Coordinates of N, CA, C and O in Angstrom, one line a residue:
X1 N 1.2 282.3 28.0 CA 0.0 281.8 28.6 C -1.2 282.1 27.7 O -2.1 282.7 28.1
X2 N -1.1 281.5 26.5 CA -2.1 281.8 25.5 C -3.3 280.9 25.7 O -4.3 281.1 25.0
X3 N -3.3 279.9 26.6 CA -4.5 279.2 26.8 C -5.3 280.0 27.7 O -4.9 280.4 28.8
X4 N -6.5 280.3 27.3 CA -7.4 281.2 27.9 C -8.6 280.5 28.6 O -8.9 279.4 28.1
X5 N -9.2 281.1 29.6 CA -10.4 280.5 30.2 C -11.6 281.0 29.4 O -11.8 282.2 29.2
X6 N -12.4 280.1 29.0 CA -13.7 280.4 28.3 C -14.7 280.6 29.4 O -14.6 280.2 30.5
X7 N -15.9 281.2 29.0 CA -17.0 281.5 29.9 C -17.3 280.3 30.8 O -17.5 280.4 32.0
X8 N -17.4 279.1 30.2 CA -17.9 277.9 30.9 C -16.7 277.2 31.6 O -16.7 276.0 31.7
X9 N -15.6 277.9 31.9 CA -14.4 277.3 32.5 C -13.8 276.3 31.6 O -13.2 275.3 32.1
X10 N -13.9 276.4 30.3 CA -13.4 275.5 29.4 C -12.2 276.2 28.7 O -12.4 277.4 28.3
X11 N -11.1 275.6 28.5 CA -10.0 276.2 27.8 C -10.3 276.4 26.3 O -10.8 275.5 25.7
X12 N -10.0 277.6 25.8 CA -10.0 277.8 24.4 C -8.6 278.1 24.0 O -7.8 278.6 24.7
X13 N -8.4 277.8 22.7 CA -7.0 278.1 22.2 C -7.0 279.0 21.0 O -8.1 279.1 20.3
X14 N -5.9 279.6 20.8 CA -5.8 280.6 19.7 C -5.2 279.9 18.5 O -4.1 279.2 18.6
X15 N -5.8 280.0 17.3 CA -5.5 279.1 16.2 C -5.1 280.0 15.0 O -5.7 281.0 14.7
X16 N -4.1 279.4 14.2 CA -3.8 279.9 12.9 C -4.2 278.8 11.9 O -3.9 277.6 12.1
X17 N -5.0 279.2 10.9 CA -5.5 278.2 9.9 C -4.8 278.6 8.6 O -4.9 279.7 8.1
X18 N -4.1 277.6 8.0 CA -3.4 277.8 6.7 C -4.0 276.8 5.7 O -4.0 275.6 6.0
X19 N -4.4 277.3 4.5 CA -4.7 276.4 3.4 C -3.6 276.5 2.4 O -3.2 277.6 2.0
X20 N -3.1 275.3 2.0 CA -2.0 275.3 1.1 C -2.6 274.9 -0.3 O -3.1 273.8 -0.4
X21 N -2.6 275.8 -1.2 CA -3.2 275.5 -2.5 C -2.8 276.6 -3.5 O -2.6 277.8 -3.2
X22 N -2.6 276.1 -4.8 CA -2.3 277.0 -5.9 C -3.5 277.5 -6.6 O -3.5 278.3 -7.4
X23 N -4.7 276.9 -6.2 CA -5.9 277.1 -7.0 C -7.0 277.8 -6.1 O -7.9 278.4 -6.6
X24 N -7.0 277.6 -4.8 CA -8.1 278.1 -4.0 C -7.9 279.6 -3.7 O -6.8 280.1 -3.6
X25 N -9.0 280.3 -3.5 CA -9.0 281.7 -3.1 C -10.0 281.8 -1.9 O -10.6 280.8 -1.5
X26 N -10.3 283.0 -1.5 CA -11.2 283.2 -0.3 C -12.6 282.7 -0.6 O -13.3 282.4 0.3
X27 N -13.0 282.7 -1.9 CA -14.3 282.3 -2.2 C -14.4 280.8 -2.3 O -15.5 280.2 -2.2
X28 N -13.3 280.1 -2.6 CA -13.4 278.6 -2.8 C -12.7 277.8 -1.8 O -12.5 276.6 -1.9
X29 N -12.2 278.4 -0.7 CA -11.5 277.7 0.4 C -12.5 277.1 1.3 O -12.6 277.5 2.5
X30 N -13.2 276.0 0.9 CA -14.2 275.4 1.7 C -13.5 274.7 2.9 O -14.1 274.7 4.0
X31 N -12.4 274.1 2.7 CA -11.7 273.3 3.9 C -11.2 274.3 4.9 O -11.4 274.0 6.1
X32 N -10.6 275.4 4.5 CA -10.1 276.4 5.5 C -11.3 277.0 6.2 O -11.3 277.2 7.5
X33 N -12.4 277.3 5.5 CA -13.6 277.8 6.1 C -14.2 276.8 7.1 O -14.7 277.2 8.2
X34 N -14.2 275.6 6.7 CA -14.7 274.5 7.6 C -13.9 274.4 8.9 O -14.5 274.4 10.0
X35 N -12.6 274.5 8.8 CA -11.7 274.5 10.0 C -12.1 275.7 10.9 O -12.3 275.5 12.1
X36 N -12.3 276.9 10.3 CA -12.6 278.0 11.1 C -14.0 277.9 11.8 O -14.1 278.1 13.0
X37 N -14.9 277.4 11.0 CA -16.3 277.2 11.6 C -16.3 276.3 12.7 O -16.9 276.5 13.8
X38 N -15.6 275.1 12.6 CA -15.6 274.1 13.6 C -14.9 274.6 14.9 O -15.3 274.3 16.0
X39 N -13.8 275.3 14.7 CA -13.0 275.9 15.8 C -13.8 276.9 16.5 O -13.9 276.9 17.8
X40 N -14.4 277.8 15.8 CA -15.2 278.9 16.5 C -16.4 278.3 17.2 O -16.8 278.7 18.3
X41 N -17.1 277.3 16.6 CA -18.2 276.7 17.2 C -17.8 276.0 18.5 O -18.6 275.9 19.4
X42 N -16.6 275.6 18.6 CA -16.1 275.0 19.8 C -15.5 276.0 20.8 O -15.0 275.6 21.9
X43 N -15.6 277.3 20.5 CA -15.2 278.3 21.4 C -13.7 278.7 21.3 O -13.2 279.5 22.1
X44 N -13.1 278.3 20.2 CA -11.7 278.6 20.0 C -11.6 279.9 19.2 O -12.6 280.3 18.5
X45 N -10.4 280.6 19.2 CA -10.2 281.9 18.6 C -9.3 281.7 17.3 O -8.3 281.0 17.4
X46 N -9.7 282.4 16.2 CA -8.9 282.4 15.0 C -8.0 283.6 15.1 O -8.6 284.8 15.0
X47 N -6.7 283.5 15.2 CA -5.8 284.6 15.2 C -5.5 285.0 13.8 O -5.3 286.2 13.5
X48 N -5.4 284.0 12.9 CA -5.0 284.3 11.5 C -5.5 283.2 10.6 O -5.5 282.0 11.0
X49 N -5.9 283.6 9.4 CA -6.3 282.6 8.4 C -5.7 283.0 7.0 O -5.8 284.2 6.7
X50 N -5.0 282.1 6.4 CA -4.3 282.5 5.1 C -4.4 281.3 4.1 O -4.5 280.2 4.5
X51 N -4.4 281.7 2.9 CA -4.2 280.7 1.8 C -2.9 281.0 1.2 O -2.6 282.2 0.8
X52 N -2.0 280.0 1.1 CA -0.7 280.2 0.6 C -0.4 279.1 -0.4 O -0.9 278.0 -0.4
X53 N 0.5 279.4 -1.4 CA 0.7 278.5 -2.5 C 1.6 277.3 -2.1 O 2.3 277.4 -1.0
X54 N 1.6 276.3 -2.9 CA 2.4 275.1 -2.6 C 3.8 275.4 -2.9 O 4.4 274.9 -3.9
X55 N 4.4 276.2 -2.1 CA 5.8 276.6 -2.3 C 6.5 276.4 -0.9 O 6.1 277.1 0.1
X56 N 7.5 275.6 -0.9 CA 8.1 275.2 0.4 C 8.6 276.4 1.2 O 8.4 276.4 2.4
X57 N 9.3 277.3 0.6 CA 9.9 278.4 1.3 C 8.8 279.3 2.0 O 8.9 279.7 3.1
X58 N 7.6 279.4 1.3 CA 6.5 280.2 1.8 C 5.9 279.4 3.0 O 5.5 280.0 4.0
X59 N 5.7 278.2 2.8 CA 5.0 277.3 3.8 C 5.9 277.4 5.1 O 5.4 277.6 6.2
X60 N 7.2 277.2 4.9 CA 8.1 277.3 6.1 C 8.1 278.6 6.8 O 8.0 278.7 8.0
X61 N 8.1 279.7 6.0 CA 8.1 281.0 6.5 C 6.8 281.4 7.3 O 6.9 281.9 8.4
X62 N 5.7 281.1 6.7 CA 4.4 281.4 7.4 C 4.2 280.5 8.6 O 3.8 281.0 9.7
X63 N 4.6 279.2 8.5 CA 4.4 278.3 9.7 C 5.4 278.8 10.8 O 5.0 278.8 11.9
X64 N 6.6 279.1 10.4 CA 7.6 279.6 11.4 C 7.1 280.9 12.1 O 7.3 281.1 13.3
X65 N 6.5 281.8 11.3 CA 6.0 283.0 11.9 C 4.9 282.7 12.9 O 4.8 283.3 14.0
X66 N 4.0 281.7 12.6 CA 3.0 281.3 13.6 C 3.6 280.7 14.9 O 3.2 280.9 16.0
X67 N 4.7 279.9 14.7 CA 5.4 279.3 15.8 C 5.9 280.4 16.7 O 5.9 280.2 17.9
X68 N 6.5 281.4 16.1 CA 7.1 282.5 16.9 C 6.1 283.5 17.5 O 6.4 284.2 18.4
X69 N 4.9 283.4 17.0 CA 3.8 284.4 17.5 C 3.3 283.9 18.8 O 2.6 282.8 18.9
X70 N 3.5 284.6 19.9 CA 3.0 284.2 21.2 C 1.5 284.0 21.3 O 0.9 283.4 22.2
X71 N 0.8 284.7 20.4 CA -0.7 284.6 20.4 C -1.2 283.3 19.7 O -2.4 283.0 19.8
X72 N -0.4 282.5 19.1 CA -0.8 281.3 18.4 C -0.4 280.1 19.2 O 0.8 279.8 19.5
X73 N -1.4 279.3 19.6 CA -1.2 278.0 20.3 C -1.1 276.8 19.3 O -0.4 275.9 19.5
X74 N -2.0 276.9 18.2 CA -2.1 275.8 17.3 C -2.1 276.3 15.9 O -2.7 277.3 15.6
X75 N -1.4 275.6 15.0 CA -1.4 275.9 13.6 C -2.1 274.7 12.9 O -1.6 273.6 13.0
X76 N -3.2 275.0 12.2 CA -3.9 273.9 11.5 C -3.7 274.2 10.0 O -4.1 275.2 9.5
X77 N -3.1 273.2 9.3 CA -2.8 273.3 7.9 C -3.6 272.3 7.1 O -3.7 271.1 7.6
X78 N -4.2 272.7 6.0 CA -4.9 271.8 5.2 C -4.4 271.9 3.7 O -4.1 273.0 3.3
X79 N -4.2 270.8 3.1 CA -3.7 270.8 1.7 C -2.2 270.6 1.6 O -1.4 270.7 2.5
X80 N -1.9 270.1 0.4 CA -0.5 269.9 0.0 C 0.2 268.7 0.7 O 1.4 268.6 0.8
X81 N -0.7 267.7 1.1 CA -0.2 266.6 1.9 C -0.1 265.3 1.0 O 0.2 264.2 1.5
X82 N -0.5 265.4 -0.3 CA -0.6 264.2 -1.1 C 0.8 263.8 -1.6 O 1.8 264.2 -1.1
X83 N 0.8 263.0 -2.7 CA 2.0 262.5 -3.3 C 2.4 263.1 -4.6 O 3.4 262.7 -5.2
X84 N 1.6 264.1 -5.1 CA 2.0 264.8 -6.3 C 3.3 265.6 -6.1 O 3.6 266.0 -5.0
X85 N 4.0 265.9 -7.1 CA 5.2 266.6 -7.0 C 5.0 268.0 -6.4 O 5.9 268.5 -5.7
X86 N 3.9 268.6 -6.6 CA 3.6 270.0 -6.0 C 3.2 269.9 -4.5 O 3.2 270.9 -3.9
X87 N 2.9 268.7 -4.0 CA 2.5 268.5 -2.6 C 3.8 268.5 -1.7 O 4.4 267.5 -1.5
X88 N 4.1 269.7 -1.1 CA 5.3 269.9 -0.4 C 5.1 270.3 1.1 O 6.0 270.6 1.8
X89 N 3.8 270.2 1.5 CA 3.6 270.6 2.9 C 4.4 269.8 3.9 O 5.0 270.3 4.8
X90 N 4.3 268.5 3.8 CA 5.0 267.6 4.8 C 6.5 267.9 4.8 O 7.1 268.1 5.9
X91 N 7.1 267.9 3.6 CA 8.6 268.2 3.6 C 8.9 269.5 4.1 O 10.0 269.7 4.6
X92 N 8.0 270.5 4.0 CA 8.2 271.8 4.5 C 8.1 272.0 6.0 O 8.9 272.7 6.6
X93 N 7.2 271.3 6.6 CA 6.9 271.5 8.1 C 7.6 270.4 9.0 O 7.9 270.7 10.1
X94 N 7.7 269.2 8.5 CA 8.2 268.1 9.3 C 9.6 268.5 9.9 O 9.8 268.2 11.1
X95 N 10.5 269.1 9.2 CA 11.8 269.4 9.8 C 11.7 270.5 10.9 O 12.7 270.6 11.7
X96 N 10.6 271.2 11.0 CA 10.4 272.2 12.0 C 10.1 271.5 13.4 O 10.3 272.1 14.4
X97 N 9.6 270.3 13.3 CA 9.1 269.6 14.5 C 10.2 269.3 15.5 O 11.3 268.8 15.1
X98 N 10.0 269.6 16.8 CA 10.9 269.1 17.8 C 10.4 267.8 18.3 O 11.2 266.9 18.7
X99 N 9.1 267.6 18.3 CA 8.5 266.3 18.6 C 7.4 266.0 17.6 O 6.6 266.9 17.3
X100 N 7.3 264.8 17.1 CA 6.2 264.5 16.2 C 5.1 263.7 16.9 O 5.5 262.9 17.8
X101 N 3.9 264.0 16.7 CA 2.8 263.3 17.3 C 2.3 262.2 16.3 O 1.4 262.4 15.5
X102 N 3.0 261.1 16.3 CA 2.8 260.1 15.2 C 1.4 259.5 15.3 O 0.9 259.1 14.3
X103 N 0.8 259.5 16.5 CA -0.5 258.9 16.6 C -1.5 259.6 15.8 O -2.5 259.0 15.3
X104 N -1.4 260.9 15.6 CA -2.3 261.6 14.8 C -2.4 261.1 13.4 O -3.5 260.8 12.9
X105 N -1.3 261.0 12.7 CA -1.3 260.5 11.3 C -1.8 259.0 11.3 O -2.6 258.7 10.4
X106 N -1.4 258.2 12.2 CA -1.8 256.8 12.3 C -3.3 256.7 12.4 O -4.0 256.0 11.7
X107 N -3.9 257.4 13.4 CA -5.3 257.3 13.6 C -6.1 258.0 12.5 O -7.2 257.5 12.1
X108 N -5.6 259.1 12.0 CA -6.3 259.7 10.8 C -6.4 258.7 9.7 O -7.5 258.6 9.1
X109 N -5.3 258.1 9.3 CA -5.3 257.1 8.2 C -6.3 255.9 8.5 O -7.0 255.5 7.6
X110 N -6.3 255.5 9.8 CA -7.2 254.4 10.1 C -8.6 254.8 10.0 O -9.5 254.1 9.4
X111 N -9.0 256.0 10.5 CA -10.4 256.5 10.4 C -10.7 256.8 8.9 O -11.8 256.5 8.5
X112 N -9.8 257.3 8.2 CA -10.0 257.5 6.7 C -10.3 256.2 6.0 O -11.2 256.2 5.2
X113 N -9.6 255.2 6.3 CA -9.8 253.9 5.7 C -11.2 253.4 6.1 O -11.9 252.9 5.2
X114 N -11.5 253.4 7.4 CA -12.7 252.8 7.9 C -14.0 253.6 7.5 O -15.0 253.1 7.2
X115 N -13.9 255.0 7.5 CA -15.1 255.8 7.5 C -15.2 256.7 6.2 O -16.3 257.3 6.0
X116 N -14.1 256.8 5.4 CA -14.2 257.8 4.4 C -13.8 257.3 3.0 O -14.6 257.1 2.2
X117 N -12.5 257.0 2.9 CA -12.0 256.8 1.5 C -11.5 255.4 1.2 O -10.9 255.1 0.2
X118 N -11.6 254.5 2.2 CA -11.1 253.1 2.0 C -9.6 253.0 1.8 O -8.9 253.8 2.4
X119 N -9.2 252.2 0.9 CA -7.8 251.9 0.7 C -7.0 253.1 0.2 O -5.8 253.2 0.3
X120 N -7.7 254.1 -0.4 CA -7.0 255.4 -0.8 C -6.4 256.1 0.4 O -5.5 257.0 0.2
X121 N -6.7 255.7 1.6 CA -6.1 256.2 2.8 C -4.5 256.1 2.8 O -3.8 256.8 3.5
X122 N -4.0 255.1 2.1 CA -2.6 254.9 2.1 C -1.9 256.1 1.4 O -0.7 256.3 1.6
X123 N -2.6 256.9 0.7 CA -2.0 258.1 0.0 C -1.9 259.3 1.0 O -1.2 260.3 0.6
X124 N -2.5 259.2 2.1 CA -2.5 260.3 3.1 C -1.2 260.4 3.8 O -0.7 259.4 4.4
X125 N -0.7 261.6 3.9 CA 0.6 261.8 4.7 C 0.3 262.8 5.8 O 1.2 263.5 6.3
X126 N -0.9 262.8 6.3 CA -1.3 263.7 7.4 C -0.3 263.5 8.6 O 0.0 262.4 9.0
X127 N 0.1 264.6 9.2 CA 1.1 264.5 10.3 C 0.7 265.6 11.3 O 0.0 266.6 11.0
X128 N 1.3 265.5 12.5 CA 1.2 266.6 13.5 C 2.5 266.6 14.3 O 3.2 265.6 14.4
X129 N 2.9 267.7 14.9 CA 4.1 267.8 15.7 C 4.0 269.1 16.5 O 3.1 269.9 16.5
X130 N 5.1 269.2 17.3 CA 5.2 270.4 18.3 C 6.6 271.1 18.0 O 7.6 270.4 17.8
X131 N 6.5 272.4 18.1 CA 7.7 273.2 18.1 C 7.5 274.4 18.9 O 6.5 275.1 18.8
X132 N 8.4 274.6 19.9 CA 8.4 275.8 20.8 C 7.0 276.0 21.4 O 6.4 277.1 21.3
X133 N 6.4 274.9 21.9 CA 5.1 275.0 22.6 C 3.9 275.4 21.7 O 2.9 275.9 22.1
X134 N 4.1 275.1 20.4 CA 3.1 275.3 19.4 C 2.8 274.0 18.7 O 3.8 273.3 18.3
X135 N 1.5 273.6 18.6 CA 1.2 272.4 17.9 C 0.8 272.7 16.5 O 0.2 273.6 16.2
X136 N 1.3 271.8 15.6 CA 1.0 271.9 14.2 C 0.4 270.7 13.7 O 0.9 269.6 13.9
X137 N -0.8 270.8 13.0 CA -1.5 269.7 12.4 C -1.5 270.0 10.9 O -1.8 271.1 10.5
X138 N -1.3 268.9 10.1 CA -1.4 269.0 8.7 C -2.3 267.9 8.2 O -2.1 266.7 8.4
X139 N -3.4 268.3 7.6 CA -4.4 267.4 7.1 C -4.5 267.5 5.5 O -4.1 268.6 5.0
X140 N -5.1 266.5 4.9 CA -5.4 266.7 3.5 C -6.3 267.9 3.3 O -7.0 268.3 4.2
X141 N -6.4 268.4 2.0 CA -7.2 269.5 1.8 C -8.7 269.3 1.5 O -9.5 270.2 1.4
X142 N -9.1 268.0 1.3 CA -10.5 267.8 1.0 C -11.4 268.1 2.3 O -10.9 267.9 3.4
X143 N -12.6 268.5 2.0 CA -13.5 268.9 3.1 C -13.8 267.6 4.0 O -13.9 267.7 5.2
X144 N -13.9 266.5 3.3 CA -14.2 265.2 4.0 C -13.0 264.9 5.0 O -13.3 264.5 6.1
X145 N -11.8 265.1 4.5 CA -10.6 264.8 5.4 C -10.6 265.8 6.5 O -10.3 265.4 7.7
X146 N -10.8 267.1 6.2 CA -10.8 268.1 7.3 C -11.9 267.8 8.3 O -11.6 267.9 9.5
X147 N -13.1 267.5 7.9 CA -14.2 267.2 8.8 C -13.8 266.1 9.7 O -14.0 266.1 10.9
X148 N -13.3 265.0 9.1 CA -13.0 263.8 9.9 C -11.9 264.1 10.9 O -12.0 263.8 12.1
X149 N -10.8 264.7 10.5 CA -9.7 265.1 11.4 C -10.1 266.0 12.5 O -9.8 265.8 13.7
X150 N -10.9 267.0 12.1 CA -11.3 268.0 13.1 C -12.3 267.4 14.2 O -12.1 267.5 15.4
X151 N -13.3 266.7 13.7 CA -14.3 266.2 14.6 C -13.9 265.0 15.4 O -14.3 264.9 16.5
X152 N -13.1 264.1 14.8 CA -12.8 262.9 15.5 C -11.5 262.9 16.2 O -11.3 262.2 17.2
X153 N -10.5 263.8 15.8 CA -9.2 263.8 16.5 C -8.8 265.1 17.1 O -8.4 265.2 18.2
X154 N -8.9 266.2 16.3 CA -8.3 267.4 16.7 C -9.2 268.1 17.8 O -8.7 268.4 18.9
X155 N -10.4 268.4 17.5 CA -11.3 269.1 18.4 C -11.4 268.4 19.8 O -11.4 269.1 20.8
X156 N -11.6 267.1 19.8 CA -11.7 266.5 21.1 C -10.5 266.6 22.0 O -10.6 266.5 23.2
X157 N -9.3 266.8 21.4 CA -8.1 266.9 22.2 C -7.4 268.2 22.2 O -6.4 268.4 22.9
X158 N -7.9 269.2 21.5 CA -7.2 270.5 21.3 C -6.8 271.1 22.6 O -5.7 271.4 22.9
X159 N -7.8 271.3 23.5 CA -7.5 272.0 24.8 C -6.5 271.2 25.6 O -5.6 271.7 26.3
X160 N -6.7 269.8 25.6 CA -5.8 268.9 26.4 C -4.4 269.0 25.8 O -3.4 269.0 26.6
X161 N -4.2 269.0 24.5 CA -2.9 269.0 23.9 C -2.2 270.3 24.3 O -1.0 270.3 24.8
X162 N -2.9 271.4 24.2 CA -2.2 272.7 24.6 C -1.9 272.8 26.1 O -0.8 273.2 26.5
X163 N -2.8 272.2 26.9 CA -2.5 272.2 28.3 C -1.3 271.4 28.6 O -0.4 271.8 29.4
X164 N -1.1 270.2 28.0 CA 0.0 269.4 28.2 C 1.3 270.1 27.8 O 2.3 270.0 28.4
X165 N 1.3 270.8 26.7 CA 2.5 271.4 26.2 C 2.9 272.6 27.1 O 4.0 272.8 27.3
X166 N 1.9 273.3 27.6 CA 2.1 274.5 28.3 C 2.2 274.3 29.9 O 2.5 275.3 30.6
X167 N 1.9 273.1 30.4 CA 1.8 272.9 31.8 C 3.2 273.2 32.5 O 3.1 273.8 33.6
X168 N 4.3 273.0 31.9 CA 5.6 273.2 32.5 C 5.9 274.7 32.6 O 6.5 275.2 33.5
X169 N 5.4 275.5 31.5 CA 5.7 276.9 31.5 C 4.7 277.7 32.2 O 4.9 278.9 32.5
X170 N 3.5 277.1 32.4 CA 2.4 277.9 33.1 C 2.4 277.7 34.6 O 1.6 278.2 35.3
X171 N 3.4 276.9 35.0 CA 3.5 276.7 36.5 C 3.0 275.3 36.8 O 2.8 274.8 37.8

């Protein structure tokens, strides 16, 4: 029952934020920091924040540990979603999904096309899915992409998504 009541009777959720990058560090992780700032501003809690390399085994291991952690409702991943050979986030996390939220990637690409990067949106492989009552979102690593995904899609539905996933187990 990790969905908690916030002061204003609004549900807040416990989040793990992962930045996938071989080059970013705690001083240069603008996208991970933006995710944290937007989540906290909305009243959500950050359980863990990490920067991990573009290595499939590590991505799977850290994501799986978040899935198994009862304190984590949502895992938000940024980076490693492109088409370069080092971009292995999608291949690493998609097999973990029990259910894929295909609408997230579809809407993100549509919004990216319309409001951010135009036809380069076809290069985006952003996805979301559910495993063991934990929601996983994977966005590109650019701050523009993170801002768009968080403000237009993830934050408006975050509490609702967790409620839907947990309603059968919460009674």
